mmCIF file of C-alpha atoms and ligand atoms in Angstrom:
data_model
loop_
_atom_site.group_PDB
_atom_site.id
_atom_site.type_symbol
_atom_site.label_atom_id
_atom_site.label_comp_id
_atom_site.label_asym_id
_atom_site.label_seq_id
_atom_site.Cartn_x
_atom_site.Cartn_y
_atom_site.Cartn_z
ATOM 1 C CA MET A 214 111.057 100.756 93.461
ATOM 2 C CA SER A 215 110.645 102.595 96.746
ATOM 3 C CA THR A 216 110.761 100.668 100.014
ATOM 4 C CA GLY A 217 107.091 101.536 100.546
ATOM 5 C CA GLU A 218 106.114 99.594 97.448
ATOM 6 C CA ALA A 219 108.360 96.677 98.307
ATOM 7 C CA ARG A 220 106.675 96.220 101.695
ATOM 8 C CA SER A 221 104.216 93.378 101.784
ATOM 9 C CA LEU A 222 100.532 94.201 101.364
ATOM 10 C CA ALA A 223 99.880 91.467 103.943
ATOM 11 C CA ARG A 224 99.995 94.134 106.652
ATOM 12 C CA PHE A 225 96.586 95.342 105.446
ATOM 13 C CA ALA A 226 95.147 91.829 105.745
ATOM 14 C CA TRP A 227 96.458 91.702 109.322
ATOM 15 C CA LEU A 228 94.601 94.959 109.986
ATOM 16 C CA SER A 229 91.418 93.353 108.673
ATOM 17 C CA ILE A 230 92.007 90.270 110.851
ATOM 18 C CA ALA A 231 92.463 92.511 113.896
ATOM 19 C CA ALA A 232 89.210 94.332 113.090
ATOM 20 C CA ALA A 233 87.335 91.026 112.774
ATOM 21 C CA ILE A 234 88.696 89.788 116.118
ATOM 22 C CA ALA A 235 87.792 93.107 117.770
ATOM 23 C CA THR A 236 84.208 93.034 116.479
ATOM 24 C CA ILE A 237 83.784 89.356 117.411
ATOM 25 C CA GLY A 238 85.049 90.173 120.914
ATOM 26 C CA LEU A 239 82.720 93.162 121.171
ATOM 27 C CA LYS A 240 79.636 91.215 120.103
ATOM 28 C CA THR A 241 80.474 88.130 122.168
ATOM 29 C CA THR A 242 80.894 90.280 125.277
ATOM 30 C CA ALA A 243 77.567 91.998 124.599
ATOM 31 C CA TRP A 244 75.951 88.581 124.105
ATOM 32 C CA HIS A 245 77.294 87.412 127.480
ATOM 33 C CA ILE A 246 75.943 90.530 129.177
ATOM 34 C CA THR A 247 72.485 90.497 127.579
ATOM 35 C CA GLY A 248 71.959 86.877 126.572
ATOM 36 C CA SER A 249 70.441 88.231 123.319
ATOM 37 C CA VAL A 250 70.443 85.611 120.566
ATOM 38 C CA GLY A 251 70.558 88.404 117.970
ATOM 39 C CA LEU A 252 73.980 89.445 119.243
ATOM 40 C CA LEU A 253 75.202 85.858 119.089
ATOM 41 C CA SER A 254 74.237 85.621 115.419
ATOM 42 C CA ASP A 255 75.914 89.011 114.846
ATOM 43 C CA ALA A 256 79.099 87.614 116.396
ATOM 44 C CA LEU A 257 78.867 84.556 114.153
ATOM 45 C CA GLU A 258 78.526 86.896 111.166
ATOM 46 C CA SER A 259 81.772 88.586 112.144
ATOM 47 C CA ILE A 260 83.474 85.175 112.023
ATOM 48 C CA VAL A 261 82.780 85.279 108.270
ATOM 49 C CA ASN A 262 84.824 88.510 108.178
ATOM 50 C CA LEU A 263 87.648 86.747 110.000
ATOM 51 C CA VAL A 264 87.632 83.840 107.537
ATOM 52 C CA ALA A 265 87.604 86.249 104.574
ATOM 53 C CA ALA A 266 90.490 88.268 106.041
ATOM 54 C CA VAL A 267 92.564 85.117 106.631
ATOM 55 C CA VAL A 268 91.925 84.013 103.027
ATOM 56 C CA ALA A 269 92.988 87.499 101.872
ATOM 57 C CA LEU A 270 96.190 87.181 103.918
ATOM 58 C CA LEU A 271 96.989 83.781 102.398
ATOM 59 C CA ALA A 272 96.233 85.085 98.889
ATOM 60 C CA LEU A 273 98.524 88.095 99.367
ATOM 61 C CA ARG A 274 101.308 85.858 100.720
ATOM 62 C CA VAL A 275 101.045 83.438 97.784
ATOM 63 C CA ALA A 276 100.713 86.295 95.262
ATOM 64 C CA GLU A 277 103.895 87.896 96.578
ATOM 65 C CA SER A 278 105.952 84.717 96.409
ATOM 66 C CA PRO A 279 108.394 84.943 93.492
ATOM 67 C CA ALA A 280 107.889 83.107 90.216
ATOM 68 C CA ASP A 281 109.229 79.550 90.244
ATOM 69 C CA GLU A 282 109.579 76.707 87.784
ATOM 70 C CA GLU A 283 106.024 75.513 88.315
ATOM 71 C CA HIS A 284 104.531 79.016 87.991
ATOM 72 C CA ALA A 285 106.917 80.862 85.711
ATOM 73 C CA HIS A 286 104.526 83.797 85.272
ATOM 74 C CA GLY A 287 104.304 84.451 89.004
ATOM 75 C CA HIS A 288 101.511 83.720 91.477
ATOM 76 C CA GLU A 289 99.527 86.965 91.326
ATOM 77 C CA LYS A 290 96.404 85.430 89.807
ATOM 78 C CA VAL A 291 95.661 83.708 93.126
ATOM 79 C CA GLU A 292 94.310 87.140 94.098
ATOM 80 C CA TYR A 293 91.163 86.442 92.078
ATOM 81 C CA PHE A 294 90.287 83.443 94.253
ATOM 82 C CA SER A 295 90.240 85.723 97.286
ATOM 83 C CA SER A 296 88.246 88.496 95.578
ATOM 84 C CA GLY A 297 85.840 85.932 94.093
ATOM 85 C CA LEU A 298 85.240 84.442 97.541
ATOM 86 C CA GLU A 299 84.588 87.915 98.958
ATOM 87 C CA GLY A 300 82.106 88.563 96.148
ATOM 88 C CA ALA A 301 80.290 85.305 96.961
ATOM 89 C CA LEU A 302 80.234 86.121 100.697
ATOM 90 C CA ILE A 303 78.800 89.563 99.938
ATOM 91 C CA LEU A 304 76.032 87.960 97.849
ATOM 92 C CA ALA A 305 75.301 85.491 100.677
ATOM 93 C CA ALA A 306 75.025 88.404 103.128
ATOM 94 C CA ALA A 307 72.625 90.188 100.763
ATOM 95 C CA ALA A 308 70.481 87.055 100.483
ATOM 96 C CA ALA A 309 70.357 86.682 104.285
ATOM 97 C CA ILE A 310 69.372 90.336 104.752
ATOM 98 C CA ALA A 311 66.689 90.155 102.052
ATOM 99 C CA PHE A 312 65.305 86.893 103.471
ATOM 100 C CA ALA A 313 65.044 88.310 106.999
ATOM 101 C CA ALA A 314 63.431 91.483 105.621
ATOM 102 C CA MET A 315 60.822 89.479 103.675
ATOM 103 C CA GLN A 316 59.993 87.570 106.872
ATOM 104 C CA ARG A 317 59.413 90.861 108.681
ATOM 105 C CA LEU A 318 57.286 92.183 105.800
ATOM 106 C CA LEU A 319 55.100 89.068 105.667
ATOM 107 C CA HIS A 320 54.884 88.565 109.422
ATOM 108 C CA PRO A 321 55.090 92.035 110.965
ATOM 109 C CA ALA A 322 56.059 91.991 114.612
ATOM 110 C CA PRO A 323 56.602 94.914 116.951
ATOM 111 C CA ILE A 324 60.256 95.923 116.877
ATOM 112 C CA GLU A 325 61.986 94.887 120.063
ATOM 113 C CA ALA A 326 64.088 97.410 121.881
ATOM 114 C CA LEU A 327 67.636 96.750 120.702
ATOM 115 C CA GLY A 328 69.445 98.846 123.306
ATOM 116 C CA LEU A 329 72.938 97.486 123.890
ATOM 117 C CA GLY A 330 72.750 95.361 120.741
ATOM 118 C CA LEU A 331 72.335 98.458 118.607
ATOM 119 C CA VAL A 332 75.159 100.295 120.376
ATOM 120 C CA VAL A 333 77.518 97.325 119.929
ATOM 121 C CA ASN A 334 76.585 96.995 116.261
ATOM 122 C CA VAL A 335 77.224 100.672 115.605
ATOM 123 C CA ALA A 336 80.573 100.466 117.429
ATOM 124 C CA ALA A 337 81.554 97.424 115.338
ATOM 125 C CA SER A 338 80.485 99.268 112.191
ATOM 126 C CA ILE A 339 82.694 102.225 113.043
ATOM 127 C CA ILE A 340 85.675 99.853 113.374
ATOM 128 C CA ASN A 341 84.739 98.261 110.037
ATOM 129 C CA LEU A 342 84.257 101.650 108.386
ATOM 130 C CA VAL A 343 87.700 102.905 109.437
ATOM 131 C CA VAL A 344 89.444 99.692 108.345
ATOM 132 C CA ALA A 345 87.454 99.586 105.082
ATOM 133 C CA ARG A 346 88.598 103.136 104.219
ATOM 134 C CA VAL A 347 92.232 102.136 104.847
ATOM 135 C CA LEU A 348 91.863 98.966 102.732
ATOM 136 C CA LEU A 349 90.116 100.721 99.836
ATOM 137 C CA GLY A 350 92.752 103.477 99.839
ATOM 138 C CA ALA A 351 95.569 100.909 99.765
ATOM 139 C CA ALA A 352 93.704 98.921 97.089
ATOM 140 C CA LYS A 353 93.733 101.955 94.825
ATOM 141 C CA ARG A 354 97.357 102.817 95.547
ATOM 142 C CA TYR A 355 98.665 99.284 94.974
ATOM 143 C CA ARG A 356 95.989 98.209 92.455
ATOM 144 C CA SER A 357 95.132 95.221 94.660
ATOM 145 C CA ILE A 358 91.790 93.519 94.010
ATOM 146 C CA VAL A 359 92.260 91.488 97.232
ATOM 147 C CA LEU A 360 92.294 94.601 99.402
ATOM 148 C CA GLU A 361 89.524 96.197 97.355
ATOM 149 C CA ALA A 362 87.288 93.144 97.804
ATOM 150 C CA ASP A 363 87.940 92.920 101.546
ATOM 151 C CA GLY A 364 87.300 96.661 101.885
ATOM 152 C CA HIS A 365 83.963 96.305 100.067
ATOM 153 C CA HIS A 366 83.121 93.297 102.239
ATOM 154 C CA LEU A 367 83.611 95.375 105.395
ATOM 155 C CA MET A 368 81.607 98.203 103.812
ATOM 156 C CA THR A 369 78.647 95.833 103.351
ATOM 157 C CA ASP A 370 78.642 95.364 107.138
ATOM 158 C CA VAL A 371 78.678 99.127 107.553
ATOM 159 C CA TRP A 372 75.776 99.577 105.108
ATOM 160 C CA THR A 373 73.828 96.814 106.836
ATOM 161 C CA SER A 374 74.145 98.490 110.234
ATOM 162 C CA ALA A 375 73.392 101.896 108.727
ATOM 163 C CA GLY A 376 70.256 100.340 107.214
ATOM 164 C CA VAL A 377 69.205 98.938 110.598
ATOM 165 C CA VAL A 378 69.643 102.329 112.272
ATOM 166 C CA ALA A 379 67.879 104.165 109.421
ATOM 167 C CA GLY A 380 65.017 101.643 109.470
ATOM 168 C CA LEU A 381 64.551 101.938 113.219
ATOM 169 C CA GLY A 382 64.674 105.733 113.001
ATOM 170 C CA LEU A 383 62.098 105.853 110.200
ATOM 171 C CA VAL A 384 59.742 103.522 112.064
ATOM 172 C CA HIS A 385 60.199 105.542 115.236
ATOM 173 C CA PHE A 386 59.276 108.843 113.570
ATOM 174 C CA THR A 387 56.566 107.646 111.155
ATOM 175 C CA GLY A 388 55.078 104.713 113.027
ATOM 176 C CA LEU A 389 55.112 102.737 109.742
ATOM 177 C CA ALA A 390 56.575 99.339 110.671
ATOM 178 C CA TRP A 391 56.957 98.198 107.027
ATOM 179 C CA LEU A 392 59.574 100.891 106.380
ATOM 180 C CA ASP A 393 62.185 98.888 108.318
ATOM 181 C CA PRO A 394 62.180 95.801 106.039
ATOM 182 C CA ILE A 395 61.941 98.044 102.954
ATOM 183 C CA VAL A 396 65.136 99.844 103.983
ATOM 184 C CA ALA A 397 66.780 96.453 104.602
ATOM 185 C CA ILE A 398 65.797 95.261 101.106
ATOM 186 C CA GLY A 399 67.264 98.464 99.662
ATOM 187 C CA VAL A 400 70.520 97.733 101.485
ATOM 188 C CA ALA A 401 70.478 94.157 100.153
ATOM 189 C CA CYS A 402 70.076 95.406 96.548
ATOM 190 C CA ASN A 403 72.986 97.810 96.985
ATOM 191 C CA ILE A 404 75.142 94.973 98.343
ATOM 192 C CA VAL A 405 74.173 92.648 95.472
ATOM 193 C CA VAL A 406 75.581 95.156 92.980
ATOM 194 C CA THR A 407 78.930 95.197 94.821
ATOM 195 C CA GLY A 408 79.052 91.392 95.060
ATOM 196 C CA VAL A 409 78.187 90.810 91.406
ATOM 197 C CA ARG A 410 80.773 93.365 90.279
ATOM 198 C CA LEU A 411 83.498 91.646 92.322
ATOM 199 C CA LEU A 412 82.535 88.201 91.008
ATOM 200 C CA LYS A 413 82.538 89.465 87.419
ATOM 201 C CA ARG A 414 85.938 91.117 87.747
ATOM 202 C CA SER A 415 87.394 88.036 89.446
ATOM 203 C CA GLY A 416 86.103 85.784 86.663
ATOM 204 C CA SER A 417 87.322 88.210 84.020
ATOM 205 C CA GLY A 418 90.759 88.285 85.667
ATOM 206 C CA LEU A 419 90.943 84.495 85.602
ATOM 207 C CA LEU A 420 90.188 84.738 81.861
ATOM 208 C CA ASP A 421 93.254 86.986 81.397
ATOM 209 C CA ALA A 422 91.369 90.242 80.850
ATOM 210 C CA SER A 423 93.200 92.940 78.895
ATOM 211 C CA LEU A 424 94.220 96.155 80.628
ATOM 212 C CA PRO A 425 91.638 98.943 80.798
ATOM 213 C CA ALA A 426 91.418 100.979 77.578
ATOM 214 C CA GLU A 427 93.258 104.012 78.995
ATOM 215 C CA SER A 428 96.249 101.850 79.981
ATOM 216 C CA VAL A 429 96.372 100.309 76.491
ATOM 217 C CA VAL A 430 96.281 103.797 74.947
ATOM 218 C CA ALA A 431 99.193 104.841 77.184
ATOM 219 C CA ILE A 432 101.216 101.836 75.964
ATOM 220 C CA GLU A 433 100.351 102.664 72.340
ATOM 221 C CA HIS A 434 101.588 106.225 72.914
ATOM 222 C CA ALA A 435 104.858 104.929 74.372
ATOM 223 C CA LEU A 436 105.307 102.632 71.358
ATOM 224 C CA ALA A 437 104.440 105.359 68.833
ATOM 225 C CA ALA A 438 107.224 107.514 70.298
ATOM 226 C CA PHE A 439 109.752 105.091 68.729
ATOM 227 C CA ARG A 440 108.343 105.465 65.206
ATOM 228 C CA PRO A 441 110.845 108.263 64.296
ATOM 229 C CA ASP A 442 113.643 105.808 65.232
ATOM 230 C CA GLY A 443 112.326 103.418 62.578
ATOM 231 C CA VAL A 444 110.456 101.101 64.953
ATOM 232 C CA ALA A 445 106.868 100.031 64.227
ATOM 233 C CA TYR A 446 104.818 97.525 66.199
ATOM 234 C CA HIS A 447 101.845 95.205 65.991
ATOM 235 C CA ALA A 448 100.201 92.325 67.874
ATOM 236 C CA LEU A 449 100.047 94.347 71.094
ATOM 237 C CA LYS A 450 98.473 92.107 73.744
ATOM 238 C CA THR A 451 98.011 92.964 77.403
ATOM 239 C CA ARG A 452 96.702 91.159 80.425
ATOM 240 C CA GLN A 453 96.200 92.009 84.056
ATOM 241 C CA ALA A 454 97.197 89.208 86.432
ATOM 242 C CA GLY A 455 96.256 90.551 89.853
ATOM 243 C CA THR A 456 98.803 93.240 90.695
ATOM 244 C CA ARG A 457 101.085 92.164 87.814
ATOM 245 C CA THR A 458 100.753 93.470 84.278
ATOM 246 C CA PHE A 459 101.853 91.509 81.210
ATOM 247 C CA VAL A 460 102.494 93.199 77.855
ATOM 248 C CA SER A 461 103.570 91.381 74.713
ATOM 249 C CA VAL A 462 104.247 93.135 71.422
ATOM 250 C CA HIS A 463 106.048 92.562 68.121
ATOM 251 C CA LEU A 464 108.637 95.220 67.222
ATOM 252 C CA LEU A 465 109.298 95.764 63.510
ATOM 253 C CA MET A 466 112.727 97.183 62.647
ATOM 254 C CA PRO A 467 114.813 97.548 59.489
ATOM 255 C CA GLY A 468 116.091 94.104 58.510
ATOM 256 C CA SER A 469 119.544 95.586 57.887
ATOM 257 C CA TRP A 470 120.077 96.323 61.584
ATOM 258 C CA THR A 471 122.419 94.034 63.494
ATOM 259 C CA VAL A 472 120.945 91.807 66.187
ATOM 260 C CA LYS A 473 122.783 93.969 68.723
ATOM 261 C CA ARG A 474 121.254 97.198 67.432
ATOM 262 C CA GLY A 475 117.768 95.690 67.296
ATOM 263 C CA HIS A 476 118.069 94.265 70.781
ATOM 264 C CA ASP A 477 119.342 97.556 72.226
ATOM 265 C CA MET A 478 116.304 99.260 70.712
ATOM 266 C CA ALA A 479 113.969 96.566 72.071
ATOM 267 C CA GLU A 480 115.451 97.083 75.537
ATOM 268 C CA ARG A 481 114.653 100.802 75.295
ATOM 269 C CA VAL A 482 111.086 100.121 74.170
ATOM 270 C CA GLU A 483 110.542 97.585 76.957
ATOM 271 C CA ALA A 484 111.886 100.033 79.545
ATOM 272 C CA ALA A 485 109.494 102.736 78.292
ATOM 273 C CA ILE A 486 106.522 100.373 78.707
ATOM 274 C CA ARG A 487 107.686 99.166 82.128
ATOM 275 C CA GLU A 488 107.772 102.766 83.300
ATOM 276 C CA LEU A 489 104.000 103.114 82.830
ATOM 277 C CA ALA A 490 102.975 100.853 85.707
ATOM 278 C CA PRO A 491 104.671 98.999 88.568
ATOM 279 C CA LYS A 492 105.177 95.233 88.258
ATOM 280 C CA THR A 493 104.959 95.246 84.473
ATOM 281 C CA THR A 494 106.519 92.341 82.564
ATOM 282 C CA VAL A 495 107.156 93.002 78.855
ATOM 283 C CA PHE A 496 107.785 90.403 76.158
ATOM 284 C CA THR A 497 108.917 91.595 72.718
ATOM 285 C CA HIS A 498 109.438 89.765 69.449
ATOM 286 C CA LEU A 499 111.724 91.351 66.830
ATOM 287 C CA GLU A 500 110.868 91.211 63.142
ATOM 288 C CA PRO A 501 112.224 92.751 59.897
ATOM 289 C CA ILE A 502 109.789 95.496 58.910
ATOM 290 C CA GLU A 503 110.014 94.851 55.142
ATOM 291 C CA ASP A 504 109.429 91.069 55.318
ATOM 292 C CA PRO A 505 105.800 89.991 54.571
ATOM 293 C CA ALA A 506 106.277 87.016 56.916
ATOM 294 C CA SER A 507 106.476 89.487 59.809
ATOM 295 C CA TYR A 508 102.807 90.315 59.348
ATOM 296 C CA GLU A 509 101.357 86.825 59.448
ATOM 297 C CA ASP A 510 101.752 86.241 63.171
ATOM 298 C CA GLN A 511 99.513 88.847 64.746
ATOM 299 C CA GLY A 512 96.732 86.590 66.019
ATOM 300 C CA LEU A 513 96.936 83.889 68.668
ATOM 301 C CA ASP A 514 97.033 81.203 65.986
ATOM 302 C CA ARG A 515 99.202 81.256 62.875
ATOM 303 C CA LYS A 516 97.429 81.870 59.578
HETATM 304 ZN ZN1 LIG B 49 117.027 90.726 75.835
HETATM 305 ZN ZN1 LIG B 50 104.523 89.955 63.896
#
C-alpha cells in the first residue's frame, strides 16, 4: 500500500468544512451589507453544508478506525449513514426549491434586482464547484461513497445557483416571467434523481450489496486461473462494505492433499483475489473435491 492510500480521507472532509465556512462567511457578510433576508436564508442553507461535512468527517474517522472485538468486520459501513443523510438533505433541498418555484408560478411577482446577492451566490457556487470536483475525483479514486455523496451535495448547490442565473437571464431576454420558476423546477427534478440514487445505494449498502458484476467477473477469472492446479470453487459471495470489500468462497481441492499443501494453495488464491482491489478481505473454506458433502453447503442455509 502506498503512503498516498494510507493517508486519511478525512482531509477531504476538512476541505468541505472549509468551503462551507467560507460560503457562510461570504453570505453573512453580504447580508450585513445589504440587509437582504434572501441572503440570510442563503447563509442558513450553507449551514446545512457545514453539518453534512462534519457528519462526513465523523463517518470517515469512524470508518477508518481498525476492527475491534465489538466490530470484528471493521467500521466501514458507517459510511452509508453519511451518504444516506446527504441523499436526504439533497431531497429536502429539491423540495424547498420546487415549493418556492410553485409559489412564484402561482403568484407571479416582478423579479427584484438581486445585485450583490447574485454575485455572492455565484462566488459561493464557484467555491462549491471547485471543492465538489476535488471530492468527486477523490471519491472515484478511493471508492468512497462518503466523498461522492458530499461532492454531489455541493453540486446541487452549484446547479441551484446556475438555475437561478439561467432563469434570470431567460426572463431578462424573453420577458416571460414564468420561465424562471420552470427552470427552478427543472433543477429540482435533476436534484431529486441524485438524492434518490444516493439513498438507494446507501440502503443497498446497508443490506450488504454484492460487488458490481464486472468486479465479480474479475474475481471469477482469478479463481479460474487455479483450475489447472486442480483447484475448483463454488459458493462465491461478495459484499461491499463502504470502502472495504469482502469475498468468501469455497475452494475444492484433491482430498489426498495434506492440510499444509491445501492451505498454501488457499493462501495463493486469497492473495490473487486481494490483488484485484484495495482493502479486500478474503475468507476461504477448503473442501475435498470428490466428496459429495462438499457440495451441500453452497447456500446461506444448509440443505
Ligand atoms: Zn490461513
Ligand atoms: Zn462447499
